[in-house]
PDB file of N, CA and C in Angstrom:
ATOM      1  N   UNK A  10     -27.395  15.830 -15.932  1.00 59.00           N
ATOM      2  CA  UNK A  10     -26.893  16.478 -14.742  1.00 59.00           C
ATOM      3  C   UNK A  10     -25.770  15.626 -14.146  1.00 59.00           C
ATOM      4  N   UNK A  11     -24.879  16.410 -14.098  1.00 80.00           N
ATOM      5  CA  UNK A  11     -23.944  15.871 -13.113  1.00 80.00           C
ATOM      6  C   UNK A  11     -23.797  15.475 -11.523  1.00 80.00           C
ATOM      7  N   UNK A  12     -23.841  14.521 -10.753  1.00 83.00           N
ATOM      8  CA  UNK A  12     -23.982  14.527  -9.286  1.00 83.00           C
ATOM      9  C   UNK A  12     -22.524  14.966  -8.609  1.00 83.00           C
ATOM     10  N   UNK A  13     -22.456  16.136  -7.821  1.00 84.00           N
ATOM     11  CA  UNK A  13     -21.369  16.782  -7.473  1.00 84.00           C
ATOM     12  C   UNK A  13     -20.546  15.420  -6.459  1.00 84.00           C
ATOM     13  N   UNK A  14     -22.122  14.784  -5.916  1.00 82.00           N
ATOM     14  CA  UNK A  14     -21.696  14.028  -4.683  1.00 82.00           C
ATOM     15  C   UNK A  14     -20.946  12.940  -5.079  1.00 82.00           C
ATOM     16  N   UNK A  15     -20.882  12.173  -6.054  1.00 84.00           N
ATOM     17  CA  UNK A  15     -20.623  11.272  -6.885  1.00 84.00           C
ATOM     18  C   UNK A  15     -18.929  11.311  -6.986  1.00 84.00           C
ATOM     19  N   UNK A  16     -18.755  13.104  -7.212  1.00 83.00           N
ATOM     20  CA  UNK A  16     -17.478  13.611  -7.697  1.00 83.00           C
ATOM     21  C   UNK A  16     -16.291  13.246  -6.591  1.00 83.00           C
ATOM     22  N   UNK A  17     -16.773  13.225  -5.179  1.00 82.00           N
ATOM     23  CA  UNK A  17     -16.652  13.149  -4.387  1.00 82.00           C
ATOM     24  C   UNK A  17     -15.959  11.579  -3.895  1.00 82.00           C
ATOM     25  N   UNK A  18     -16.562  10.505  -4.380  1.00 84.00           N
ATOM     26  CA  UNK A  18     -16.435   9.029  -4.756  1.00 84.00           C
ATOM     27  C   UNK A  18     -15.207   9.104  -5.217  1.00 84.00           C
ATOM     28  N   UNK A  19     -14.743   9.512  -5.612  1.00 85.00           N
ATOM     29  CA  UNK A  19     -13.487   9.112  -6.539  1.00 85.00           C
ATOM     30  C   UNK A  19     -12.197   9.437  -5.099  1.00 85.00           C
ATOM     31  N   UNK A  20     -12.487  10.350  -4.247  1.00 88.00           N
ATOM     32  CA  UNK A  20     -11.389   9.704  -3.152  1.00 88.00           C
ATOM     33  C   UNK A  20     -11.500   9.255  -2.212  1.00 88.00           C
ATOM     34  N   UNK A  21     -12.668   8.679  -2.094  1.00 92.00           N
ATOM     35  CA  UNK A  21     -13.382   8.092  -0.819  1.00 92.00           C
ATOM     36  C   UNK A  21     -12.466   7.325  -0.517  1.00 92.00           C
ATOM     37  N   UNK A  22     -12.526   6.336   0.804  1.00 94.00           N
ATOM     38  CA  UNK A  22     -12.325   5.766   1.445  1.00 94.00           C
ATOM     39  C   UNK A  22     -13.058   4.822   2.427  1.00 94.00           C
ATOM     40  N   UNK A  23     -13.376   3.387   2.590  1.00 94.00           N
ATOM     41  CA  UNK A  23     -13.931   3.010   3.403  1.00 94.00           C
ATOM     42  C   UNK A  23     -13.338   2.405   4.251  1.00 94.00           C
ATOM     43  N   UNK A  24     -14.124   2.557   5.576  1.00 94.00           N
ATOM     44  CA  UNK A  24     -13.548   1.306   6.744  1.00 94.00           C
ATOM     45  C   UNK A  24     -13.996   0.310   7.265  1.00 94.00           C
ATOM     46  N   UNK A  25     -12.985  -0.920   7.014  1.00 95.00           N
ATOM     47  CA  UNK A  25     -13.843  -2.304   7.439  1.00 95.00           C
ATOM     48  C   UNK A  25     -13.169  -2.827   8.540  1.00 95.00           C
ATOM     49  N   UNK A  26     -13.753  -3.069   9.284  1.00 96.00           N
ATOM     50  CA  UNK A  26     -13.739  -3.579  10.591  1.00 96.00           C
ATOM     51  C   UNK A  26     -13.131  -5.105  10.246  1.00 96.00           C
ATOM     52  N   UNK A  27     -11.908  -5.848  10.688  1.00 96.00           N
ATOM     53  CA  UNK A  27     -11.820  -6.988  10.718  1.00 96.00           C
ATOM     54  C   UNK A  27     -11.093  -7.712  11.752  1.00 96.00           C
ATOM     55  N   UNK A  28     -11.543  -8.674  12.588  1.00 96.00           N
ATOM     56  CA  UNK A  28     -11.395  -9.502  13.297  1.00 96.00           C
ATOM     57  C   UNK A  28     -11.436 -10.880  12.713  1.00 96.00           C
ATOM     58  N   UNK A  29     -10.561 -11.528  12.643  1.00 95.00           N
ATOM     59  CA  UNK A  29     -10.589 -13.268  11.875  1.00 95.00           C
ATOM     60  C   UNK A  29      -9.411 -13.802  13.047  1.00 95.00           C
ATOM     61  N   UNK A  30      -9.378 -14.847  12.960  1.00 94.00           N
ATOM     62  CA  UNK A  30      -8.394 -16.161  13.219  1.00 94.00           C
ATOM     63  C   UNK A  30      -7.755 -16.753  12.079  1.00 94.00           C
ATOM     64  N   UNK A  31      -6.607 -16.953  11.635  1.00 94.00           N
ATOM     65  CA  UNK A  31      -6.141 -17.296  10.839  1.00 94.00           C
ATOM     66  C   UNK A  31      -4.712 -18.213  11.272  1.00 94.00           C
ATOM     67  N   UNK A  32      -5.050 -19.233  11.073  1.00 93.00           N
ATOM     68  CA  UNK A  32      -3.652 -20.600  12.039  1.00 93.00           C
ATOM     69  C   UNK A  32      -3.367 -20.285  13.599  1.00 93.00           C
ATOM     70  N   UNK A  33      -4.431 -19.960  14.235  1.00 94.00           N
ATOM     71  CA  UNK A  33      -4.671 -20.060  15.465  1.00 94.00           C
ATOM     72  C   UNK A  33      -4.171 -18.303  16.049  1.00 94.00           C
ATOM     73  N   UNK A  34      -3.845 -17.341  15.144  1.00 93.00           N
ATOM     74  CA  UNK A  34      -3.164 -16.491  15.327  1.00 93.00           C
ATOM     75  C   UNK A  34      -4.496 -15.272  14.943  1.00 93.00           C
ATOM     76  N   UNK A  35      -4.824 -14.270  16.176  1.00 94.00           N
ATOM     77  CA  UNK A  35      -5.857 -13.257  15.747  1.00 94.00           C
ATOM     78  C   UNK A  35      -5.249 -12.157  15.362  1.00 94.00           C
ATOM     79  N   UNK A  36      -6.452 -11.262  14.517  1.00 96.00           N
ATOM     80  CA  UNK A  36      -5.843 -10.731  13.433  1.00 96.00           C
ATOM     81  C   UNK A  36      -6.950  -9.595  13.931  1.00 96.00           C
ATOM     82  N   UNK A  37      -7.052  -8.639  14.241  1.00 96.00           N
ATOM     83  CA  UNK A  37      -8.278  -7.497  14.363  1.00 96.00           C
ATOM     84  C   UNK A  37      -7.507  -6.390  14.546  1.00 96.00           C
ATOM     85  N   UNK A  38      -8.090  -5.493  13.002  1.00 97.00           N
ATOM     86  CA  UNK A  38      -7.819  -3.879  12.817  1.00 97.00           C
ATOM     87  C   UNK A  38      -8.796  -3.616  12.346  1.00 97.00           C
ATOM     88  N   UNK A  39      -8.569  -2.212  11.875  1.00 97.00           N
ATOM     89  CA  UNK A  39      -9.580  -1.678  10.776  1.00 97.00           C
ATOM     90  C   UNK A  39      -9.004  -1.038   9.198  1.00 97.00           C
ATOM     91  N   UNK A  40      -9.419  -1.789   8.129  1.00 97.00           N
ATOM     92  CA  UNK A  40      -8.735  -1.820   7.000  1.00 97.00           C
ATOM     93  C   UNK A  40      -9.597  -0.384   6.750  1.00 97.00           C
ATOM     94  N   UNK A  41      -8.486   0.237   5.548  1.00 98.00           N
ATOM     95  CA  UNK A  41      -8.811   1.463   4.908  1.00 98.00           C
ATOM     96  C   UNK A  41      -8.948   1.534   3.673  1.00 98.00           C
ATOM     97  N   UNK A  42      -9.799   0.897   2.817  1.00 97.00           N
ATOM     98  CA  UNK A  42      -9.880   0.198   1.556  1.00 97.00           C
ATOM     99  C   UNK A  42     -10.522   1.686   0.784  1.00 97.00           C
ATOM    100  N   UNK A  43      -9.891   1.609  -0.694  1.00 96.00           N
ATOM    101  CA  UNK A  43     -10.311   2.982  -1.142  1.00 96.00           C
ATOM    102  C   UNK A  43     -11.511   2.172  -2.082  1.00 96.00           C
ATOM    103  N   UNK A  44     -12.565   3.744  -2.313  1.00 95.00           N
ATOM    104  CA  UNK A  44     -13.966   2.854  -3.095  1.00 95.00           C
ATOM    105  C   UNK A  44     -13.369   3.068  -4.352  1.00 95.00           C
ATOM    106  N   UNK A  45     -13.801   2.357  -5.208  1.00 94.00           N
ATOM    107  CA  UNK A  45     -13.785   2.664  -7.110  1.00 94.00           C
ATOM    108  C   UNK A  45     -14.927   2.275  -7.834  1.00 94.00           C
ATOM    109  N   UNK A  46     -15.060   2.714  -8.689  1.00 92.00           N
ATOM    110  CA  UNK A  46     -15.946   2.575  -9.816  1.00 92.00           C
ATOM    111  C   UNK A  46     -16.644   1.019  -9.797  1.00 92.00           C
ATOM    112  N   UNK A  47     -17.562   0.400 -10.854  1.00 91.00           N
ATOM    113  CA  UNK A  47     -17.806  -0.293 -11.247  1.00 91.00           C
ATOM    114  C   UNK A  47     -16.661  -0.808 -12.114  1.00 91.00           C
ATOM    115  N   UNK A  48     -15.861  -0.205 -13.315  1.00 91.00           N
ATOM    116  CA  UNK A  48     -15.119  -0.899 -14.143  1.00 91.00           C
ATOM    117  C   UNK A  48     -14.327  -0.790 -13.828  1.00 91.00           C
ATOM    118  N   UNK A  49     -13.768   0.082 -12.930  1.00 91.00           N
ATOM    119  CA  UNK A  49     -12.621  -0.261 -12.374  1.00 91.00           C
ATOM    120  C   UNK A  49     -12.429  -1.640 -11.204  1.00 91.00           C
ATOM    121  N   UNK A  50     -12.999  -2.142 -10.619  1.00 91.00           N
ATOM    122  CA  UNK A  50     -13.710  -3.188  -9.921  1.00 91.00           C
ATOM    123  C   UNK A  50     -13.901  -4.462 -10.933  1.00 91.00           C
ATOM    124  N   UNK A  51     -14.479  -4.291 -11.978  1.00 91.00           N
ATOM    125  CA  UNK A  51     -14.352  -5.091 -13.010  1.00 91.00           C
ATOM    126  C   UNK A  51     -13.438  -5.496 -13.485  1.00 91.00           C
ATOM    127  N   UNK A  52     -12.339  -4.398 -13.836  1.00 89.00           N
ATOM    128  CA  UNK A  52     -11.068  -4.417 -14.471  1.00 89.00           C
ATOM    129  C   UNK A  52     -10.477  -5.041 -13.349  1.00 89.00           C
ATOM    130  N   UNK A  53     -10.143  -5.143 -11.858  1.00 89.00           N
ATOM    131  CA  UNK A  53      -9.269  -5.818 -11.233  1.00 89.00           C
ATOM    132  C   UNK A  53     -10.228  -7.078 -10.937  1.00 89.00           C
ATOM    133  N   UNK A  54     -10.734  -7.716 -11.141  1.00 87.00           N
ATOM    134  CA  UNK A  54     -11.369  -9.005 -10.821  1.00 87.00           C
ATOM    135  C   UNK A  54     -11.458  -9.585 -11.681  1.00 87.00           C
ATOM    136  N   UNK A  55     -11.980  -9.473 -13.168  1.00 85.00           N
ATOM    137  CA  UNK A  55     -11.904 -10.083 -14.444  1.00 85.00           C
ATOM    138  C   UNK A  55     -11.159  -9.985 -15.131  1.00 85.00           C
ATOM    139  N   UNK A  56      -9.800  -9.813 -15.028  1.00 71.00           N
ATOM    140  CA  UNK A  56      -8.737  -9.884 -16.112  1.00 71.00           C
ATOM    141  C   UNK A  56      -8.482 -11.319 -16.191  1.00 71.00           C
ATOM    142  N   UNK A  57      -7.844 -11.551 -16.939  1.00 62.00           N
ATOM    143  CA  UNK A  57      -6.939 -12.787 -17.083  1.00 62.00           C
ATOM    144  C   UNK A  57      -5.671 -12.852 -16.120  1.00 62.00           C
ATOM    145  N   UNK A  58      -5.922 -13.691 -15.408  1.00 60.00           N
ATOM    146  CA  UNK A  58      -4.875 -13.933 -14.220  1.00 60.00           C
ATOM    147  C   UNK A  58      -4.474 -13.187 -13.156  1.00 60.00           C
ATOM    148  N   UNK A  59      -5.886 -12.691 -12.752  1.00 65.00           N
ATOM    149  CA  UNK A  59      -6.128 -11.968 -11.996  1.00 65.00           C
ATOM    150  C   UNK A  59      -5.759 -12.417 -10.443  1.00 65.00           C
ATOM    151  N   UNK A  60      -4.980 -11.609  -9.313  1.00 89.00           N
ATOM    152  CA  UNK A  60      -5.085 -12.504  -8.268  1.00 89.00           C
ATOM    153  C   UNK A  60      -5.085 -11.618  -7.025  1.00 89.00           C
ATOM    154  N   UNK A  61      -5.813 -12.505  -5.815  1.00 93.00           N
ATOM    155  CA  UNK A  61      -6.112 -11.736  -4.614  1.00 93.00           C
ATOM    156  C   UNK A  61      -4.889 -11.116  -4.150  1.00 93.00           C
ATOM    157  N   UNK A  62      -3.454 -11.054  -4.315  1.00 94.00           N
ATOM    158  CA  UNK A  62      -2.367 -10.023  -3.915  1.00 94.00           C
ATOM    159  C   UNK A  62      -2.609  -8.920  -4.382  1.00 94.00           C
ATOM    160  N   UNK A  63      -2.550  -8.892  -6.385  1.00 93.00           N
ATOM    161  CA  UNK A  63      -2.904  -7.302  -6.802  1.00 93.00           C
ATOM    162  C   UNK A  63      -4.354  -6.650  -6.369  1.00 93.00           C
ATOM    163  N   UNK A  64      -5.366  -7.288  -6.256  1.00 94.00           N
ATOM    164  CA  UNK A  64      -6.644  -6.647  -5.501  1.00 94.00           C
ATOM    165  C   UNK A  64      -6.208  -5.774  -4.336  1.00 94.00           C
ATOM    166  N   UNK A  65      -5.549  -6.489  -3.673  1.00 96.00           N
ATOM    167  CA  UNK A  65      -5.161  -6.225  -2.413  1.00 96.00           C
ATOM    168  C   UNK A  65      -4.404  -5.026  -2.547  1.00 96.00           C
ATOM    169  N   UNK A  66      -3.249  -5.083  -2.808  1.00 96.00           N
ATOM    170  CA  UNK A  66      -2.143  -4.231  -3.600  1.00 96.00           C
ATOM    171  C   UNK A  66      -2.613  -2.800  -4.126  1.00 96.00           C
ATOM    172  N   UNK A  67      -3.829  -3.108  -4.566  1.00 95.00           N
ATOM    173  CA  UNK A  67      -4.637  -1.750  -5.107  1.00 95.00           C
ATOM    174  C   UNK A  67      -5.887  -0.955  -3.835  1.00 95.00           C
ATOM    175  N   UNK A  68      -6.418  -2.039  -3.493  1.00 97.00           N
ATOM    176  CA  UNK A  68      -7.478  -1.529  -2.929  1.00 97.00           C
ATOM    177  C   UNK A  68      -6.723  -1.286  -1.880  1.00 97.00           C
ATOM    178  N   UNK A  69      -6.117  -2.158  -0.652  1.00 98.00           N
ATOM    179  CA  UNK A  69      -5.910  -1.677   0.654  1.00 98.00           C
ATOM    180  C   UNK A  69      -4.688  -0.545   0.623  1.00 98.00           C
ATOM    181  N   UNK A  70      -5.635   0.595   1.663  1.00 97.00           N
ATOM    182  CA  UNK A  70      -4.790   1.698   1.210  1.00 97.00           C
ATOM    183  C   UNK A  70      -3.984   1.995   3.091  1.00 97.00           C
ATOM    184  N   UNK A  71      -4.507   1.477   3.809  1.00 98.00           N
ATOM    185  CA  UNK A  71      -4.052   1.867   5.065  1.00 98.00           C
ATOM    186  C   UNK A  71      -5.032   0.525   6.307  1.00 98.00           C
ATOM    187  N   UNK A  72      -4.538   1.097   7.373  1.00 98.00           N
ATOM    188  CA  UNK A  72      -5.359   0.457   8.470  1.00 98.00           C
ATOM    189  C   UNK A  72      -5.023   1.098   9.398  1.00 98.00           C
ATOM    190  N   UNK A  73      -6.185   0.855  10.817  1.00 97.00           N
ATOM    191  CA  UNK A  73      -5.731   1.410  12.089  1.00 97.00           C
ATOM    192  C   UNK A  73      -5.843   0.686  13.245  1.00 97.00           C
ATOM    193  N   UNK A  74      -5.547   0.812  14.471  1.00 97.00           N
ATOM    194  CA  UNK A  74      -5.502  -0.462  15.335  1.00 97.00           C
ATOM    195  C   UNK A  74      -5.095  -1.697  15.009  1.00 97.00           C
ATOM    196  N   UNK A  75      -4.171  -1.690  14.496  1.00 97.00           N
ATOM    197  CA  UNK A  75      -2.895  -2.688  13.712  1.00 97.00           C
ATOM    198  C   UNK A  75      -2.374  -3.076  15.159  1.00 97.00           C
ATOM    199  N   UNK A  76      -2.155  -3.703  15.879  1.00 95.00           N
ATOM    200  CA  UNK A  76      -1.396  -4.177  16.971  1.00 95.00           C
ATOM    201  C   UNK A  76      -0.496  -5.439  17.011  1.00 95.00           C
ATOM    202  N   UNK A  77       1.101  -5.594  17.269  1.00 94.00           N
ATOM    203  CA  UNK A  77       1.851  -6.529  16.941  1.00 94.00           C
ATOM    204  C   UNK A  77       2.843  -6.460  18.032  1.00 94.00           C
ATOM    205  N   UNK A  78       2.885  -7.323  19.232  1.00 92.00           N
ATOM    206  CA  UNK A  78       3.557  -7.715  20.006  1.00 92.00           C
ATOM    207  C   UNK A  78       3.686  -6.090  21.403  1.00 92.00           C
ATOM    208  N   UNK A  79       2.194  -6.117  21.118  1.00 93.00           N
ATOM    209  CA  UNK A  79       1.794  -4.580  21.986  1.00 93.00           C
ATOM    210  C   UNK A  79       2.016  -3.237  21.391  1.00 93.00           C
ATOM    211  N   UNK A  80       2.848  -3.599  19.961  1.00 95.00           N
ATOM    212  CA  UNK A  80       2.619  -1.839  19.721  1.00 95.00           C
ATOM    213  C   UNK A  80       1.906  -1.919  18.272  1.00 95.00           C
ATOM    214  N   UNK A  81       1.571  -0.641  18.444  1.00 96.00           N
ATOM    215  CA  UNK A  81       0.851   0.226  17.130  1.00 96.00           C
ATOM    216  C   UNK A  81       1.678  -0.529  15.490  1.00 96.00           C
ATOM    217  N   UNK A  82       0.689  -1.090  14.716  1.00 96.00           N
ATOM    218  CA  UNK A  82       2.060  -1.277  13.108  1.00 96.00           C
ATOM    219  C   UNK A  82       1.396  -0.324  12.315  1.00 96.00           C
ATOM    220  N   UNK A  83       2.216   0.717  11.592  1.00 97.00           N
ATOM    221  CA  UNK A  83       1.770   1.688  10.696  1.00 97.00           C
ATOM    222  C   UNK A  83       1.833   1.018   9.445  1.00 97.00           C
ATOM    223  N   UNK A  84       0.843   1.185   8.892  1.00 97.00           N
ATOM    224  CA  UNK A  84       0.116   1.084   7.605  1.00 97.00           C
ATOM    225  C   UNK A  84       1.796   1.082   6.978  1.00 97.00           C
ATOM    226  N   UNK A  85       2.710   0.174   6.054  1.00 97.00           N
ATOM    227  CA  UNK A  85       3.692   0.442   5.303  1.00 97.00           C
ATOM    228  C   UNK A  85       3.916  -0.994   3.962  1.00 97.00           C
ATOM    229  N   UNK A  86       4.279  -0.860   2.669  1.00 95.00           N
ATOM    230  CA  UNK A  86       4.180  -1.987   2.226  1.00 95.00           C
ATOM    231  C   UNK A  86       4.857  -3.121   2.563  1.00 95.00           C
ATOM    232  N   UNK A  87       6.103  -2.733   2.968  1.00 96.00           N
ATOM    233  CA  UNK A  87       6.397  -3.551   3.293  1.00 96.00           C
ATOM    234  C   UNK A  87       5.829  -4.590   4.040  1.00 96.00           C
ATOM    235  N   UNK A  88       5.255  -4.384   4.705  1.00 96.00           N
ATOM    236  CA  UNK A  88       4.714  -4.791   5.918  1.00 96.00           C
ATOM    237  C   UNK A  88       3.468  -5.613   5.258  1.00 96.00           C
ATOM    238  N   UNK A  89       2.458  -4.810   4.371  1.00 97.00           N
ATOM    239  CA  UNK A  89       1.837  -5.834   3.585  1.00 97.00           C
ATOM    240  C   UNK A  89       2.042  -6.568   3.032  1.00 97.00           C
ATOM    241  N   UNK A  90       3.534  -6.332   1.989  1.00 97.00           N
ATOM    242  CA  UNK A  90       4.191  -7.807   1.408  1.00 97.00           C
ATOM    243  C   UNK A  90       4.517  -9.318   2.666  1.00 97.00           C
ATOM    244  N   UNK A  91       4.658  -8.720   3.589  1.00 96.00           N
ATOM    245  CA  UNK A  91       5.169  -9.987   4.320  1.00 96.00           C
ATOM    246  C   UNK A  91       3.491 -10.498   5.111  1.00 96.00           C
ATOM    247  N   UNK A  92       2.721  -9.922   5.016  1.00 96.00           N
ATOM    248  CA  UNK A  92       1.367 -10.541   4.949  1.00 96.00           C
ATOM    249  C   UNK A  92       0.930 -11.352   3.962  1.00 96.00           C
ATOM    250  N   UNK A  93       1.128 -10.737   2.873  1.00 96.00           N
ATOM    251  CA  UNK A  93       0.946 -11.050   1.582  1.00 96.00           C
ATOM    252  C   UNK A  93       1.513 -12.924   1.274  1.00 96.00           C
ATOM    253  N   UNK A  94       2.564 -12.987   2.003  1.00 96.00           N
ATOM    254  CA  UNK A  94       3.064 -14.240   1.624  1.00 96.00           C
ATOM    255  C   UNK A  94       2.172 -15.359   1.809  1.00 96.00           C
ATOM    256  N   UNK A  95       1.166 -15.086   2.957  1.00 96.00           N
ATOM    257  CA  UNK A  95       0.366 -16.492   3.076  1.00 96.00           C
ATOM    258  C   UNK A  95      -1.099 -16.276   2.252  1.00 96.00           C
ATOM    259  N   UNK A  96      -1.473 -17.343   1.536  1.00 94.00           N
ATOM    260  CA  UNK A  96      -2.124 -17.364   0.597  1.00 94.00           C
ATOM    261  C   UNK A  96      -3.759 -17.293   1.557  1.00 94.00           C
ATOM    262  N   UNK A  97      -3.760 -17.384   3.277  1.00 94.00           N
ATOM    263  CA  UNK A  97      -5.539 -17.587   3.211  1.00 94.00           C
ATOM    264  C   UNK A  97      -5.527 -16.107   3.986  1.00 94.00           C
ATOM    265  N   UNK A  98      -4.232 -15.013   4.273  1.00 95.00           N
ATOM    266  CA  UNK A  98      -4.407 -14.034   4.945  1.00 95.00           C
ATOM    267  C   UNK A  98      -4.766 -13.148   3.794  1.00 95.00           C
ATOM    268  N   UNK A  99      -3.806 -13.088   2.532  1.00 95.00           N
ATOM    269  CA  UNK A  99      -4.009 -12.806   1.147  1.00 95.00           C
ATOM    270  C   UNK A  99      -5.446 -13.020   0.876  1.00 95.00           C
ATOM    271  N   UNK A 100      -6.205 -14.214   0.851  1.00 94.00           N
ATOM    272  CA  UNK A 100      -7.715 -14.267   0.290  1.00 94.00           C
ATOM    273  C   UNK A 100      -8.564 -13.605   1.020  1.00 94.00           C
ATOM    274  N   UNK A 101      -8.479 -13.694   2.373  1.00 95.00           N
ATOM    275  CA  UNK A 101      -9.277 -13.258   3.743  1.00 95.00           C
ATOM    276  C   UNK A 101      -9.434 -11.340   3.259  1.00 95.00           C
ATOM    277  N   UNK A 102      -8.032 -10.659   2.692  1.00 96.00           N
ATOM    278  CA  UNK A 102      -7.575  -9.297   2.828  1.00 96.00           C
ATOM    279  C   UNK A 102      -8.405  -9.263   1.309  1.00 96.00           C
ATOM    280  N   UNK A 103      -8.622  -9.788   0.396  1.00 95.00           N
ATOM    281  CA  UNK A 103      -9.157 -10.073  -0.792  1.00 95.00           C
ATOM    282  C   UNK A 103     -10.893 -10.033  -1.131  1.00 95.00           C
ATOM    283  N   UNK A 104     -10.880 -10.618  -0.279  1.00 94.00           N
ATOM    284  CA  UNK A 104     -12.490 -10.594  -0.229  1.00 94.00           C
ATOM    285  C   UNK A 104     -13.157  -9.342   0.816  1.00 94.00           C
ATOM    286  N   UNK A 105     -11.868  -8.409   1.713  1.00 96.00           N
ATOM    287  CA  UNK A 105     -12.989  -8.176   2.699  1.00 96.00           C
ATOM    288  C   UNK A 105     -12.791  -6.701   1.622  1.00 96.00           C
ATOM    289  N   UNK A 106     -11.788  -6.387   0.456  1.00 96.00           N
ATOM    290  CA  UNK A 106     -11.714  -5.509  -0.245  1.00 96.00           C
ATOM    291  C   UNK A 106     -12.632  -5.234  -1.302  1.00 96.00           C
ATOM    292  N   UNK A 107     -13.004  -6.408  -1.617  1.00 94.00           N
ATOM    293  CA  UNK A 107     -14.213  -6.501  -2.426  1.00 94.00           C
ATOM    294  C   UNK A 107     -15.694  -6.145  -2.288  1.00 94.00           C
ATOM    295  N   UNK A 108     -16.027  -7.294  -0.891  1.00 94.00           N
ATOM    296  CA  UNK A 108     -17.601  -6.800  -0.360  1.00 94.00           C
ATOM    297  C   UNK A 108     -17.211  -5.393  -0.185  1.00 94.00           C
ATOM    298  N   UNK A 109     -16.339  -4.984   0.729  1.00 94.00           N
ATOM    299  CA  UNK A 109     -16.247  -3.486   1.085  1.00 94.00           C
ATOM    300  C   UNK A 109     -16.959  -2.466   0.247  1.00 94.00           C
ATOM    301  N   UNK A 110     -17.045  -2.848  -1.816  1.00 93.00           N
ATOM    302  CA  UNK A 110     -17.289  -2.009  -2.360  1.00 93.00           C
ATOM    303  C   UNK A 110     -18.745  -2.031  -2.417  1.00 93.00           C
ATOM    304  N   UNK A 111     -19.293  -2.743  -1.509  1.00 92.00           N
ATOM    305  CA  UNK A 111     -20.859  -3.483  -2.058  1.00 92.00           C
ATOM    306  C   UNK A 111     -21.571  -3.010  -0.424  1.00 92.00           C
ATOM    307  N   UNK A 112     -20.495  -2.338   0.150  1.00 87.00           N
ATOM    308  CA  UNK A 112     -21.512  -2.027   1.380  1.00 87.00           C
ATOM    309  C   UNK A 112     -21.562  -0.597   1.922  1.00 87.00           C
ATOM    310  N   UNK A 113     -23.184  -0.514   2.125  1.00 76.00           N
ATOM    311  CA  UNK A 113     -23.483   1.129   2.342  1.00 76.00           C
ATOM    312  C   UNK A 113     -23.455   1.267   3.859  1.00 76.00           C
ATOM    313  N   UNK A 114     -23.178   1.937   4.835  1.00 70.00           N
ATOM    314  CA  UNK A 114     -23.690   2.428   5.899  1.00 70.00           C
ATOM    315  C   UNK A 114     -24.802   3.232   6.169  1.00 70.00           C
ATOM    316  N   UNK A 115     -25.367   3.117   6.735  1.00 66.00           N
ATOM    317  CA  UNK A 115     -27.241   3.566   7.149  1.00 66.00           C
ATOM    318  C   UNK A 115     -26.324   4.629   8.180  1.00 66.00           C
ATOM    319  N   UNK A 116     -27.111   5.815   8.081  1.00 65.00           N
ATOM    320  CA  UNK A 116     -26.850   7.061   9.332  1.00 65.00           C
ATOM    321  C   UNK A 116     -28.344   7.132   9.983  1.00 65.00           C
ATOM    322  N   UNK A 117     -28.363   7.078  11.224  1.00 64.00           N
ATOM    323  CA  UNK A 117     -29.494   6.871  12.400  1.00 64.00           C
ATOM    324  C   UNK A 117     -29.860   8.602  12.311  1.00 64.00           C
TER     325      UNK A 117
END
């Protein structure tokens, strides 16, 4: 049997809440990380020379409550490349793309 709901997975989307400090400078939005598979998850973490930019690059698909010198920053790459340049905002955006795929939400 096929699970219809499953079918469904393939354009999901999750949202992670992040608030960090990073060189004295705060950082709180909400990332829009898309879910994937197991081997696909595999395939970007275990390759050979694998690194937390392309994770990033793939998984983060948007954010909201982006705030930068009082206004709104829309989700654009550019804008992630020049994040991208520092290597612990890069790991920080790296890892929260990862657990992301490892966490369920409970409905009350």
């Amino acid at each position: 049997m096929k699970l219809k709901l499953l079918n469904e997975l393939k354009n999901a989307v999750a949202e992670a809440p992040l608030n960090f400090n990073f060189g004295g400078v705060q950082f709180k939005f909400t990332a829009k990380i898309k879910v994937v598979d197991e081997k696909t998850l595999d395939d970007l973490t275990s390759k050979q020379g694998a690194n937390d930019k392309e994770i990033v690059r793939d998984l983060l698909i948007g954010w909201a409550g982006f705030v930068d010198d009082g206004k709104q920053v829309p989700f654009a790459t550019e804008t992630l490349e020049e994040m991208l340049v520092y290597p612990g905002l890069t790991a920080r955006l790296s890892v929260e793309c990862i657990n992301t795929q490892y966490r369920v939400q409970e409905k009350n």
